[in-house]
Amino acid sequence: MKNKKIIAFLATAVLVTSMFVGCGSKTATTGGNSATTATSKKIVIGFAQIGAESGWRDAETNSVKDIPKQNKDIELKFSDGQQKQENQIKAIRSFIAQKVDVIALAPVVESGWDTVLKEAKDAKIPVVLMDRTIKVSDESLYTTFIGSDFPLEGKNAAKFLTDKYGKTGKANIVELQGTVGSSAQVDRMAGFKAGIKDFPGLKIIKSQSGDFTRAKGKEVMEAFLKSDGKNIQVLYAHNDDMAMGAIQAIEEYGLKPGKDITIVSIDGIKDAFTAMSQGKTNCVVECNPLLGPQLAKVARDLNAGKTVDKWVKSSEGVFVGADQATKALPSRKY
Ligand code: AHR
């Protein structure tokens, strides 16, 4: 009798123990979209976004916010940094406190991340950089970077102009830079400079930040026009939104954007394609903001203990002129 009671007790203990082990187990994945069981634990991503400064940024936010809709095994915590690094740092600390599985960070500027990323590393939470790179003393402070080749985008913008003007052509260029200290600004500026360096007729006569916004792009272009007016032949803008603001400034000044002033910008938002189809801008270098699917895959791979590439590179194109814009417009996703 006593032995029977001991056997019954042990059997119950084994059953209860196995129930709790099951509750804590991670999701089982099946290729693209994953199958979750009632007892599986979701992968939690904390995303520290920069803000909402451009159409491109909104497209990236929407793409990341779509992750939980398309991946039932993933939960998203979202924070809008409102263009301030201190807000992004606070968000990262809060994600660490909440013990998320992966931290995704779109860093507003390149430097100043070492301390907080060390905290994430100590908490064993992998950090995935989204769309912009950073400068850190120790590369192991982030696990991977998902995004574009910014220096190449700058070079591609330059190539459009060197093809147009050739070795002997002359043009005065004004440049609208992105947010100062961001990798998008630093690298697009450097790539462009390198691209025109062997073309002495192409000169950057003014260069100032428009902070990646339409309003600032307009304001700075107004100032360029006021001081250099008809002396400007080309505008190079680090993003489409600033170019859209500049187009307004050029029209208000009484010149024709795309004709009197050749315009090349980066991103590929629908507004830029519409403007190019109307002949108001001339070249759009694409930069893909739809990074949600890559982030979901990376998060799932990391959660499964797999190694991921240090750079998950986006592939993108260059569009020139009204015909290409008109053709591409119906299929543009952002
Ligand atoms: O980091 C990518 C850049 O950030 C985009 O080109 C710009 O539009 C955005 O604000």
Tab-separated table of C-alpha atoms and ligand atoms in Angstrom:
chain	number	residue	atom	x	y	z
A	1	MET	CA	0.000	0.000	0.000
A	2	LYS	CA	2.767	2.389	1.047
A	3	ASN	CA	4.742	1.567	-2.169
A	4	LYS	CA	1.658	2.226	-4.345
A	5	LYS	CA	1.283	5.703	-2.772
A	6	ILE	CA	4.956	6.545	-3.446
A	7	ILE	CA	4.638	5.464	-7.129
A	8	ALA	CA	1.475	7.591	-7.578
A	9	PHE	CA	3.217	10.625	-6.011
A	10	LEU	CA	6.282	10.270	-8.283
A	11	ALA	CA	4.119	9.921	-11.410
A	12	THR	CA	2.241	13.124	-10.550
A	13	ALA	CA	5.512	14.983	-9.893
A	14	VAL	CA	6.946	13.950	-13.292
A	15	LEU	CA	3.748	15.093	-15.072
A	16	VAL	CA	3.690	18.495	-13.361
A	17	THR	CA	7.405	19.074	-14.017
A	18	SER	CA	7.060	18.280	-17.714
A	19	MET	CA	4.073	20.680	-17.993
A	20	PHE	CA	6.184	23.627	-16.735
A	21	VAL	CA	9.147	22.771	-18.985
A	22	GLY	CA	6.736	22.782	-21.949
A	23	CYS	CA	5.337	26.216	-21.017
A	24	GLY	CA	8.744	27.840	-21.232
A	25	SER	CA	9.760	26.342	-24.567
A	26	LYS	CA	10.272	28.571	-27.608
A	27	THR	CA	8.262	28.610	-30.815
A	28	ALA	CA	8.759	25.892	-33.412
A	29	THR	CA	9.260	27.443	-36.831
A	30	THR	CA	8.313	26.145	-40.248
A	31	GLY	CA	10.139	28.144	-42.919
A	32	GLY	CA	8.731	31.603	-43.791
A	33	ASN	CA	5.712	32.042	-41.529
A	34	SER	CA	5.997	30.093	-38.371
A	35	ALA	CA	3.591	27.813	-36.597
A	36	THR	CA	3.052	28.506	-32.909
A	37	THR	CA	1.501	26.206	-30.381
A	38	ALA	CA	-0.740	27.329	-27.546
A	39	THR	CA	2.111	26.876	-25.092
A	40	SER	CA	4.918	28.521	-27.117
A	41	LYS	CA	6.595	31.754	-26.063
A	42	LYS	CA	6.691	34.586	-28.587
A	43	ILE	CA	9.938	36.176	-29.738
A	44	VAL	CA	9.828	39.752	-28.475
A	45	ILE	CA	11.497	42.498	-30.547
A	46	GLY	CA	11.941	45.979	-29.095
A	47	PHE	CA	12.351	48.540	-31.887
A	48	ALA	CA	13.897	51.935	-31.064
A	49	GLN	CA	12.896	53.963	-34.122
A	50	ILE	CA	14.344	57.426	-34.867
A	51	GLY	CA	11.106	59.318	-35.463
A	52	ALA	CA	8.913	60.277	-38.398
A	53	GLU	CA	11.048	62.793	-40.271
A	54	SER	CA	10.409	61.495	-43.790
A	55	GLY	CA	8.122	59.415	-45.997
A	56	TRP	CA	10.919	56.846	-46.116
A	57	ARG	CA	10.981	56.620	-42.296
A	58	ASP	CA	7.180	56.134	-42.165
A	59	ALA	CA	7.481	53.312	-44.699
A	60	GLU	CA	10.127	51.604	-42.553
A	61	THR	CA	7.999	52.003	-39.403
A	62	ASN	CA	4.986	50.469	-41.151
A	63	SER	CA	7.059	47.592	-42.482
A	64	VAL	CA	8.325	46.769	-38.963
A	65	LYS	CA	4.868	47.240	-37.411
A	66	ASP	CA	3.559	44.674	-39.915
A	67	ILE	CA	5.874	41.981	-38.475
A	68	PRO	CA	3.466	40.681	-35.776
A	69	LYS	CA	0.583	40.683	-38.280
A	70	GLN	CA	2.536	38.394	-40.590
A	71	ASN	CA	4.454	36.393	-37.996
A	72	LYS	CA	2.277	35.089	-35.204
A	73	ASP	CA	5.340	33.938	-33.252
A	74	ILE	CA	6.698	37.499	-32.936
A	75	GLU	CA	5.644	40.345	-30.656
A	76	LEU	CA	6.777	43.939	-31.224
A	77	LYS	CA	7.430	46.725	-28.744
A	78	PHE	CA	7.798	50.064	-30.538
A	79	SER	CA	9.358	53.335	-29.426
A	80	ASP	CA	9.471	56.624	-31.380
A	81	GLY	CA	12.627	58.527	-30.428
A	82	GLN	CA	11.388	61.820	-31.918
A	83	GLN	CA	14.797	62.419	-33.506
A	84	LYS	CA	16.577	62.429	-30.142
A	85	GLN	CA	19.388	60.040	-29.231
A	86	GLU	CA	18.610	60.383	-25.510
A	87	ASN	CA	15.066	59.077	-26.148
A	88	GLN	CA	16.466	56.127	-28.090
A	89	ILE	CA	18.895	55.329	-25.271
A	90	LYS	CA	15.993	55.408	-22.769
A	91	ALA	CA	14.000	53.076	-25.023
A	92	ILE	CA	16.899	50.601	-25.208
A	93	ARG	CA	17.216	50.613	-21.394
A	94	SER	CA	13.497	49.983	-21.075
A	95	PHE	CA	13.707	47.067	-23.557
A	96	ILE	CA	16.572	45.613	-21.497
A	97	ALA	CA	14.477	45.933	-18.314
A	98	GLN	CA	11.580	44.194	-20.071
A	99	LYS	CA	13.953	41.382	-21.118
A	100	VAL	CA	13.047	41.465	-24.820
A	101	ASP	CA	14.688	38.812	-27.021
A	102	VAL	CA	16.070	41.193	-29.668
A	103	ILE	CA	16.652	44.956	-29.726
A	104	ALA	CA	16.348	46.646	-33.119
A	105	LEU	CA	17.861	50.128	-33.296
A	106	ALA	CA	17.693	52.697	-36.109
A	107	PRO	CA	20.407	55.003	-34.740
A	108	VAL	CA	19.761	58.704	-35.287
A	109	VAL	CA	23.522	59.457	-35.199
A	110	GLU	CA	26.659	57.337	-35.539
A	111	SER	CA	28.386	57.877	-32.189
A	112	GLY	CA	27.525	57.728	-28.485
A	113	TRP	CA	26.117	54.189	-28.291
A	114	ASP	CA	28.926	52.271	-26.541
A	115	THR	CA	27.622	52.431	-22.960
A	116	VAL	CA	24.019	51.441	-23.624
A	117	LEU	CA	24.977	48.715	-26.089
A	118	LYS	CA	27.372	47.296	-23.511
A	119	GLU	CA	24.389	47.109	-21.132
A	120	ALA	CA	22.435	45.172	-23.778
A	121	LYS	CA	25.405	42.856	-24.337
A	122	ASP	CA	25.739	42.223	-20.588
A	123	ALA	CA	22.036	41.342	-20.525
A	124	LYS	CA	22.724	38.932	-23.449
A	125	ILE	CA	20.247	40.695	-25.744
A	126	PRO	CA	21.405	40.884	-29.393
A	127	VAL	CA	21.221	44.318	-31.036
A	128	VAL	CA	20.234	44.610	-34.694
A	129	LEU	CA	21.024	47.921	-36.398
A	130	MET	CA	18.332	49.090	-38.773
A	131	ASP	CA	19.140	51.201	-41.866
A	132	ARG	CA	21.933	53.321	-40.308
A	133	THR	CA	25.333	52.215	-39.049
A	134	ILE	CA	27.204	53.307	-35.915
A	135	LYS	CA	30.785	53.895	-34.775
A	136	VAL	CA	31.657	51.791	-31.755
A	137	SER	CA	34.928	50.792	-30.104
A	138	ASP	CA	33.892	47.135	-30.167
A	139	GLU	CA	32.041	45.733	-33.211
A	140	SER	CA	30.615	42.904	-31.088
A	141	LEU	CA	28.308	45.445	-29.404
A	142	TYR	CA	25.872	44.875	-32.252
A	143	THR	CA	25.053	41.585	-33.918
A	144	THR	CA	24.121	42.664	-37.422
A	145	PHE	CA	23.221	45.629	-39.614
A	146	ILE	CA	20.187	45.418	-41.928
A	147	GLY	CA	20.296	48.116	-44.592
A	148	SER	CA	21.728	49.801	-47.649
A	149	ASP	CA	25.159	50.790	-48.888
A	150	PHE	CA	25.059	54.561	-48.255
A	151	PRO	CA	28.463	55.421	-49.794
A	152	LEU	CA	27.343	53.604	-52.949
A	153	GLU	CA	24.095	55.604	-53.006
A	154	GLY	CA	26.173	58.820	-52.930
A	155	LYS	CA	28.378	57.460	-55.732
A	156	ASN	CA	25.313	56.526	-57.794
A	157	ALA	CA	23.931	60.061	-57.406
A	158	ALA	CA	27.300	61.408	-58.581
A	159	LYS	CA	27.391	58.971	-61.502
A	160	PHE	CA	24.123	60.356	-62.837
A	161	LEU	CA	25.775	63.794	-62.963
A	162	THR	CA	29.157	62.665	-64.334
A	163	ASP	CA	27.289	60.776	-67.088
A	164	LYS	CA	25.268	63.902	-67.851
A	165	TYR	CA	28.107	66.459	-67.785
A	166	GLY	CA	31.076	64.316	-68.805
A	167	LYS	CA	34.716	65.267	-68.230
A	168	THR	CA	34.412	68.771	-69.654
A	169	GLY	CA	30.910	69.848	-68.521
A	170	LYS	CA	30.463	72.504	-65.849
A	171	ALA	CA	27.841	72.768	-63.101
A	172	ASN	CA	27.519	74.441	-59.724
A	173	ILE	CA	26.008	72.019	-57.236
A	174	VAL	CA	24.148	72.755	-53.999
A	175	GLU	CA	23.852	69.917	-51.512
A	176	LEU	CA	21.104	69.322	-48.944
A	177	GLN	CA	22.599	67.083	-46.279
A	178	GLY	CA	20.680	64.763	-43.968
A	179	THR	CA	20.789	64.835	-40.173
A	180	VAL	CA	24.301	65.876	-39.141
A	181	GLY	CA	26.278	63.008	-37.635
A	182	SER	CA	24.012	60.279	-39.050
A	183	SER	CA	25.654	57.599	-41.173
A	184	ALA	CA	23.192	58.454	-43.959
A	185	GLN	CA	24.553	62.022	-44.049
A	186	VAL	CA	28.227	61.183	-43.554
A	187	ASP	CA	28.346	58.331	-46.088
A	188	ARG	CA	26.135	59.897	-48.768
A	189	MET	CA	28.238	63.031	-48.629
A	190	ALA	CA	31.531	61.106	-48.860
A	191	GLY	CA	30.295	58.778	-51.630
A	192	PHE	CA	29.119	61.733	-53.712
A	193	LYS	CA	32.363	63.691	-53.226
A	194	ALA	CA	34.394	60.643	-54.276
A	195	GLY	CA	32.139	60.196	-57.320
A	196	ILE	CA	32.717	63.731	-58.688
A	197	LYS	CA	36.361	64.117	-57.662
A	198	ASP	CA	37.785	63.497	-61.154
A	199	PHE	CA	35.313	65.892	-62.779
A	200	PRO	CA	36.739	69.377	-62.148
A	201	GLY	CA	33.770	71.128	-63.787
A	202	LEU	CA	31.397	69.800	-61.096
A	203	LYS	CA	31.657	72.021	-58.026
A	204	ILE	CA	29.760	71.900	-54.737
A	205	ILE	CA	29.231	75.590	-54.022
A	206	LYS	CA	26.942	75.249	-50.987
A	207	SER	CA	26.250	72.375	-48.603
A	208	GLN	CA	23.989	72.479	-45.558
A	209	SER	CA	21.772	70.179	-43.530
A	210	GLY	CA	18.020	70.054	-44.098
A	211	ASP	CA	17.693	67.365	-41.389
A	212	PHE	CA	15.962	64.956	-43.818
A	213	THR	CA	12.672	66.910	-43.583
A	214	ARG	CA	10.592	68.556	-46.298
A	215	ALA	CA	10.171	71.800	-44.342
A	216	LYS	CA	13.889	72.202	-43.659
A	217	GLY	CA	14.756	71.215	-47.245
A	218	LYS	CA	12.551	74.056	-48.484
A	219	GLU	CA	13.970	76.537	-46.000
A	220	VAL	CA	17.618	75.769	-46.819
A	221	MET	CA	16.965	75.770	-50.579
A	222	GLU	CA	15.351	79.204	-50.219
A	223	ALA	CA	18.547	80.428	-48.576
A	224	PHE	CA	20.701	78.852	-51.332
A	225	LEU	CA	18.579	80.558	-53.992
A	226	LYS	CA	18.704	83.871	-52.181
A	227	SER	CA	22.491	83.909	-52.137
A	228	ASP	CA	23.313	82.124	-55.407
A	229	GLY	CA	20.079	82.289	-57.421
A	230	LYS	CA	20.664	81.630	-61.102
A	231	ASN	CA	24.204	80.422	-60.426
A	232	ILE	CA	22.898	77.013	-59.324
A	233	GLN	CA	22.662	74.254	-61.949
A	234	VAL	CA	22.282	71.146	-59.765
A	235	LEU	CA	20.682	70.135	-56.465
A	236	TYR	CA	21.880	66.956	-54.752
A	237	ALA	CA	19.606	66.067	-51.803
A	238	HIS	CA	20.435	63.264	-49.355
A	239	ASN	CA	16.752	62.296	-49.364
A	240	ASP	CA	13.613	62.768	-51.458
A	241	ASP	CA	11.667	64.677	-48.823
A	242	MET	CA	14.226	67.501	-48.781
A	243	ALA	CA	14.174	67.496	-52.606
A	244	MET	CA	10.358	67.800	-52.524
A	245	GLY	CA	10.646	70.828	-50.218
A	246	ALA	CA	13.352	72.295	-52.478
A	247	ILE	CA	11.143	71.874	-55.567
A	248	GLN	CA	8.582	74.126	-53.905
A	249	ALA	CA	11.281	76.705	-53.101
A	250	ILE	CA	12.582	76.640	-56.695
A	251	GLU	CA	9.083	77.130	-58.123
A	252	GLU	CA	8.363	79.990	-55.734
A	253	TYR	CA	11.660	81.577	-56.788
A	254	GLY	CA	10.432	81.504	-60.392
A	255	LEU	CA	12.656	78.736	-61.790
A	256	LYS	CA	11.688	75.362	-63.208
A	257	PRO	CA	12.799	72.378	-61.051
A	258	GLY	CA	14.157	69.558	-63.202
A	259	LYS	CA	14.906	71.979	-66.063
A	260	ASP	CA	16.622	75.126	-64.777
A	261	ILE	CA	18.003	73.134	-61.872
A	262	THR	CA	18.772	69.431	-62.307
A	263	ILE	CA	17.768	67.437	-59.219
A	264	VAL	CA	19.077	64.121	-57.916
A	265	SER	CA	17.999	62.654	-54.577
A	266	ILE	CA	17.951	59.399	-52.628
A	267	ASP	CA	15.131	57.141	-51.301
A	268	GLY	CA	12.525	56.416	-53.979
A	269	ILE	CA	9.293	57.515	-52.265
A	270	LYS	CA	6.166	57.763	-54.426
A	271	ASP	CA	6.165	61.596	-54.288
A	272	ALA	CA	9.613	61.648	-55.897
A	273	PHE	CA	8.466	59.296	-58.676
A	274	THR	CA	5.397	61.479	-59.267
A	275	ALA	CA	7.597	64.606	-59.440
A	276	MET	CA	10.021	62.838	-61.803
A	277	SER	CA	7.152	61.685	-64.048
A	278	GLN	CA	6.198	65.398	-64.297
A	279	GLY	CA	9.783	66.372	-65.186
A	280	LYS	CA	10.327	68.229	-61.886
A	281	THR	CA	13.222	66.065	-60.747
A	282	ASN	CA	15.714	64.015	-62.738
A	283	CYS	CA	17.178	61.078	-60.871
A	284	VAL	CA	16.131	58.987	-57.876
A	285	VAL	CA	18.599	56.622	-56.217
A	286	GLU	CA	16.607	53.955	-54.438
A	287	CYS	CA	17.076	53.074	-50.739
A	288	ASN	CA	14.785	50.334	-49.508
A	289	PRO	CA	12.901	51.050	-46.236
A	290	LEU	CA	10.857	47.819	-46.251
A	291	LEU	CA	13.126	46.065	-43.766
A	292	GLY	CA	10.462	44.344	-41.632
A	293	PRO	CA	10.728	40.906	-43.309
A	294	GLN	CA	14.537	40.850	-42.915
A	295	LEU	CA	14.231	41.864	-39.252
A	296	ALA	CA	11.703	39.082	-38.604
A	297	LYS	CA	14.018	36.521	-40.195
A	298	VAL	CA	17.065	37.735	-38.283
A	299	ALA	CA	15.137	37.720	-34.979
A	300	ARG	CA	13.956	34.178	-35.598
A	301	ASP	CA	17.439	32.984	-36.622
A	302	LEU	CA	19.019	34.541	-33.534
A	303	ASN	CA	16.350	33.035	-31.334
A	304	ALA	CA	17.129	29.623	-32.819
A	305	GLY	CA	20.824	30.114	-31.993
A	306	LYS	CA	21.884	30.529	-35.625
A	307	THR	CA	24.687	32.843	-36.729
A	308	VAL	CA	23.591	35.739	-38.924
A	309	ASP	CA	25.648	37.781	-41.410
A	310	LYS	CA	27.156	40.980	-39.999
A	311	TRP	CA	25.494	42.924	-42.850
A	312	VAL	CA	22.122	41.960	-44.333
A	313	LYS	CA	22.333	44.099	-47.461
A	314	SER	CA	19.390	45.621	-49.327
A	315	SER	CA	19.392	45.565	-53.106
A	316	GLU	CA	18.140	48.652	-54.895
A	317	GLY	CA	18.147	50.512	-58.226
A	318	VAL	CA	18.615	53.926	-59.843
A	319	PHE	CA	15.812	55.595	-61.812
A	320	VAL	CA	16.380	58.353	-64.366
A	321	GLY	CA	13.871	60.582	-66.146
A	322	ALA	CA	10.131	60.864	-66.676
A	323	ASP	CA	9.683	57.671	-68.718
A	324	GLN	CA	11.270	55.398	-66.116
A	325	ALA	CA	9.341	57.167	-63.334
A	326	THR	CA	5.994	56.801	-65.093
A	327	LYS	CA	6.641	53.118	-65.743
A	328	ALA	CA	7.741	52.400	-62.169
A	329	LEU	CA	5.111	54.480	-60.368
A	330	PRO	CA	2.233	51.946	-60.289
A	331	SER	CA	4.405	49.307	-58.622
A	332	ARG	CA	6.074	51.532	-56.024
A	333	LYS	CA	5.324	50.181	-52.554
A	334	TYR	CA	6.273	53.258	-50.523
B	1	AHR	O1	18.564	56.308	-42.809
B	1	AHR	C1	17.836	56.420	-43.983
B	1	AHR	C2	17.415	57.831	-44.218
B	1	AHR	O2	16.687	58.303	-43.112
B	1	AHR	C3	16.491	58.049	-45.384
B	1	AHR	O3	17.141	58.230	-46.586
B	1	AHR	C4	15.822	59.304	-44.969
B	1	AHR	O4	14.698	59.644	-45.732
B	1	AHR	C5	15.526	58.967	-43.574
B	1	AHR	O5	15.095	59.961	-42.802
